[in-house]
Amino acid sequence: GENVEQHPSTLSVQEGDSAVIKCTYSDSASNYFPWYKQELGKRPQLIIDIRSNVGEKKDQRIAVTLNKTAKHFSLHITETQPEDSAVYFCAAPSAGGTSYGKLTFGQGTILTVHP
Amino acid sequence: SAVISQKPSRDICQRGTSLTIQCQVDSQVTMMFWYRQQPGQSLTLIATANQGSEATYESGFVIDKFPISRPNLTFSTLTVSNMSPEDSSIYLCSVTGAVGEKLFFGSGTQLSVL
């Protein structure tokens, strides 16, 4: 099955700085890579995703890049704000890309943005 | 996206008892799943809830411990049976099919077992 490794486990930045979280995956058949943000006491929220036919996707201050050859993908947050503070999870399909609902999640990154 | 509601939102239970968690979606969805999030940990898939048939369980999870029902396209239940303190977790219902194949999570049920 799929194995997803996520780094770093904690990340502390100053407001306005950029933050980068990286994930690696093991199954070369995986073709969909979502990122979720979970604020304290709340459900995980999908913030951005990328499919394997593109290398980069942007949505305002967040972007995701994918390197299929190296089997890694990254979340980039620019101009960070205190409200970006949360736990971020990357994920990849557990079943070789056949179901986007059956996901293997990374261990999570606690992002803290200091005002 | 679909509104996914869970009941109860939280509960404190005694060991050896069982709790049934309900998940209601405000529109028909293709697939429903149940995930577990242990304290301070990541999310782990328990099973796929199949409409009108037995759920499909992931490695490490069994029907006797986590019976699941899905009688229609908008509703599912997860029962945590014969609970022990190790079952203390957040249980999350999730769905795809509401917006493409993206996975969305319900409001969650925080379970504490004493």
Coordinates of C-alpha atoms in Angstrom, one line a residue:
Chain A
G1 CA 0.0 0.0 0.0
E2 CA 0.9 3.7 -0.1
N3 CA 3.3 5.2 2.4
V4 CA 3.3 9.0 2.9
E5 CA 6.0 10.8 4.8
Q6 CA 5.6 14.5 5.8
H7 CA 8.2 17.0 7.0
P8 CA 8.7 19.0 9.1
S9 CA 6.4 17.9 12.0
T10 CA 6.4 21.5 13.4
L11 CA 7.1 24.8 11.6
S12 CA 7.3 28.2 13.2
V13 CA 7.4 31.4 11.0
Q14 CA 7.0 35.1 11.4
E15 CA 3.9 36.7 9.9
G16 CA 4.7 37.6 6.2
D17 CA 7.3 34.9 5.8
S18 CA 6.8 31.9 3.5
A19 CA 6.2 28.3 4.7
V20 CA 6.9 25.1 2.9
I21 CA 5.8 21.6 3.9
K22 CA 7.1 18.5 2.0
C23 CA 5.7 15.1 1.5
T24 CA 7.0 12.0 -0.2
Y25 CA 5.0 9.0 -1.4
S26 CA 5.9 5.4 -2.3
D27 CA 3.3 4.2 -4.9
S28 CA 4.2 5.4 -8.4
A29 CA 0.6 4.7 -9.5
S30 CA -0.7 7.5 -7.2
N31 CA -2.2 10.3 -9.3
Y32 CA -3.9 12.7 -6.8
F33 CA -2.5 14.7 -4.0
P34 CA -4.7 16.8 -1.7
W35 CA -3.7 19.0 1.2
Y36 CA -5.9 19.5 4.3
K37 CA -5.9 22.2 7.0
Q38 CA -7.2 21.3 10.4
E39 CA -7.7 24.1 13.0
L40 CA -7.9 23.2 16.6
G41 CA -11.1 21.3 17.4
K42 CA -12.4 21.4 13.8
R43 CA -12.7 19.1 10.9
P44 CA -10.0 18.8 8.2
Q45 CA -10.7 21.2 5.3
L46 CA -9.4 20.6 1.8
I47 CA -7.4 23.6 0.8
I48 CA -5.8 22.6 -2.5
D49 CA -5.1 19.5 -4.5
I50 CA -3.1 18.5 -7.6
R51 CA -3.4 15.7 -10.1
S52 CA -0.4 14.0 -11.6
N53 CA -0.8 15.6 -15.1
V54 CA 0.3 19.0 -13.8
G55 CA 3.4 20.1 -12.0
E56 CA 2.1 23.1 -10.1
K57 CA -1.2 24.6 -9.0
K58 CA -1.8 27.9 -7.3
D59 CA -4.7 29.4 -5.4
Q60 CA -4.0 32.9 -4.1
R61 CA -1.4 32.5 -1.4
I62 CA -1.1 28.8 -1.5
A63 CA 0.5 26.6 -4.1
V64 CA 1.3 22.9 -4.5
T65 CA 4.1 21.5 -6.6
L66 CA 4.5 17.9 -7.7
N67 CA 7.6 16.0 -8.8
K68 CA 6.5 12.6 -10.0
T69 CA 9.9 11.4 -10.8
A70 CA 11.1 11.9 -7.3
K71 CA 7.7 11.1 -5.8
H72 CA 7.3 14.2 -3.7
F73 CA 5.0 17.1 -3.5
S74 CA 5.1 20.3 -1.5
L75 CA 2.7 22.9 -0.1
H76 CA 3.8 26.5 -0.3
I77 CA 2.2 29.3 1.7
T78 CA 3.3 32.8 1.0
E79 CA 2.7 36.0 3.0
T80 CA 1.7 33.9 6.0
Q81 CA -0.9 35.3 8.4
P82 CA -1.7 34.2 12.0
E83 CA -4.9 32.6 10.7
D84 CA -2.8 30.2 8.7
S85 CA -1.8 28.6 12.1
A86 CA -3.1 25.1 12.0
V87 CA -2.1 21.4 11.4
Y88 CA -1.6 20.6 7.7
F89 CA -1.9 17.1 6.3
C90 CA -0.8 15.8 2.9
A91 CA -2.4 12.7 1.5
A92 CA -2.2 10.3 -1.4
P93 CA -4.6 7.6 -2.6
S94 CA -4.3 4.3 -0.7
A95 CA -5.4 2.1 -3.5
G96 CA -3.0 3.0 -6.3
G97 CA -5.0 6.0 -7.4
T98 CA -8.3 4.2 -7.9
S99 CA -10.2 6.0 -5.2
Y100 CA -9.8 9.6 -4.1
G101 CA -11.8 8.9 -1.0
K102 CA -9.4 6.2 0.3
L103 CA -6.5 8.3 1.3
T104 CA -3.3 7.7 3.2
F105 CA -2.4 10.8 5.2
G106 CA 1.0 12.1 6.2
Q107 CA 1.8 12.6 9.9
G108 CA 0.9 16.3 9.9
T109 CA 2.7 19.6 10.3
I110 CA 1.9 22.0 13.1
L111 CA 2.3 25.5 11.5
T112 CA 2.6 28.4 13.9
V113 CA 2.6 32.0 12.5
H114 CA 3.8 34.5 15.0
P115 CA 2.4 38.1 14.6
Chain B
S1 CA -20.0 21.3 -1.1
A2 CA -22.3 19.0 0.8
V3 CA -23.2 19.6 4.4
I4 CA -22.1 16.5 6.5
S5 CA -23.5 16.3 10.0
Q6 CA -22.5 13.9 12.7
K7 CA -24.2 13.0 15.9
P8 CA -23.2 13.0 18.7
S9 CA -20.5 15.6 18.4
R10 CA -18.8 14.3 21.6
D11 CA -19.5 11.6 24.2
I12 CA -17.9 10.2 27.3
C13 CA -18.4 6.4 27.6
Q14 CA -17.6 3.6 30.0
R15 CA -15.4 0.8 28.9
G16 CA -17.3 -2.3 27.7
T17 CA -20.2 -0.3 26.3
S18 CA -20.9 0.6 22.6
L19 CA -21.6 3.9 20.9
T20 CA -23.3 4.4 17.5
I21 CA -22.3 7.5 15.5
Q22 CA -24.7 8.8 12.9
C23 CA -23.6 10.6 9.7
Q24 CA -26.2 12.5 7.6
V25 CA -25.4 14.3 4.3
D26 CA -27.8 16.9 2.8
S27 CA -27.4 15.4 -0.7
Q28 CA -26.8 12.1 -2.3
V29 CA -23.2 11.1 -2.5
T30 CA -21.3 8.4 -4.3
M31 CA -19.0 7.2 -1.6
M32 CA -19.0 7.4 2.2
F33 CA -16.0 6.6 4.4
W34 CA -15.2 6.5 8.1
Y35 CA -11.8 7.7 9.4
R36 CA -10.3 7.7 12.9
Q37 CA -8.0 10.4 14.3
Q38 CA -6.3 9.4 17.6
P39 CA -5.3 12.2 19.9
G40 CA -2.6 14.3 18.3
Q41 CA -2.3 11.9 15.4
S42 CA -3.0 11.7 11.7
L43 CA -6.1 10.3 10.0
T44 CA -6.6 6.6 9.4
L45 CA -9.2 5.1 7.2
I46 CA -11.4 2.5 9.0
A47 CA -13.7 1.4 6.2
T48 CA -15.8 2.3 3.2
A49 CA -19.5 2.3 3.8
N50 CA -21.2 0.6 0.9
Q51 CA -24.8 1.3 0.2
G52 CA -27.0 -1.8 0.8
S53 CA -24.1 -4.2 1.4
E54 CA -21.4 -4.9 3.9
A55 CA -18.7 -2.3 4.5
T56 CA -15.2 -2.8 3.2
Y57 CA -12.7 -2.7 6.1
E58 CA -9.0 -1.6 6.0
S59 CA -6.3 -3.7 7.5
G60 CA -6.4 -3.7 11.3
F61 CA -10.2 -2.9 11.5
V62 CA -12.9 -5.6 11.8
I63 CA -16.6 -5.7 11.5
D64 CA -17.2 -7.0 15.0
K65 CA -15.5 -4.0 16.5
F66 CA -16.7 -1.4 14.0
P67 CA -20.0 -2.4 12.5
I68 CA -21.1 0.0 9.8
S69 CA -24.4 0.5 8.1
R70 CA -25.4 2.6 5.0
P71 CA -29.0 2.1 4.2
N72 CA -29.2 4.8 1.5
L73 CA -27.1 7.4 -0.3
T74 CA -27.2 10.1 2.4
F75 CA -26.9 8.2 5.7
S76 CA -24.4 6.0 7.5
T77 CA -23.7 4.8 11.0
L78 CA -20.5 3.6 12.7
T79 CA -20.7 1.6 16.0
V80 CA -17.7 1.4 18.2
S81 CA -18.3 -1.8 20.1
N82 CA -17.0 -3.1 23.5
M83 CA -15.1 0.1 24.0
S84 CA -11.7 0.5 25.7
P85 CA -9.7 3.6 26.5
E86 CA -7.7 2.9 23.3
D87 CA -10.8 3.7 21.3
S88 CA -10.7 7.3 22.5
S89 CA -10.4 9.3 19.2
I90 CA -12.2 11.6 16.9
Y91 CA -14.3 9.6 14.4
L92 CA -14.9 11.3 11.1
C93 CA -17.5 10.6 8.4
S94 CA -16.4 11.6 5.0
V95 CA -17.8 11.6 1.5
T96 CA -16.9 11.9 -2.2
G97 CA -19.2 12.6 -5.1
A98 CA -20.6 15.9 -3.8
V99 CA -18.0 17.9 -5.8
G100 CA -16.2 15.7 -8.2
E101 CA -14.2 13.1 -6.4
K102 CA -12.8 15.3 -3.7
L103 CA -13.0 14.0 -0.1
F104 CA -14.9 16.2 2.4
F105 CA -15.2 15.5 6.1
G106 CA -18.1 15.6 8.5
S107 CA -18.1 17.6 11.8
G108 CA -16.6 14.7 13.7
T109 CA -17.4 12.8 16.9
Q110 CA -15.0 13.1 19.8
L111 CA -15.1 10.0 21.9
S112 CA -13.6 9.6 25.3
V113 CA -13.6 6.1 26.9
L114 CA -13.1 5.9 30.7

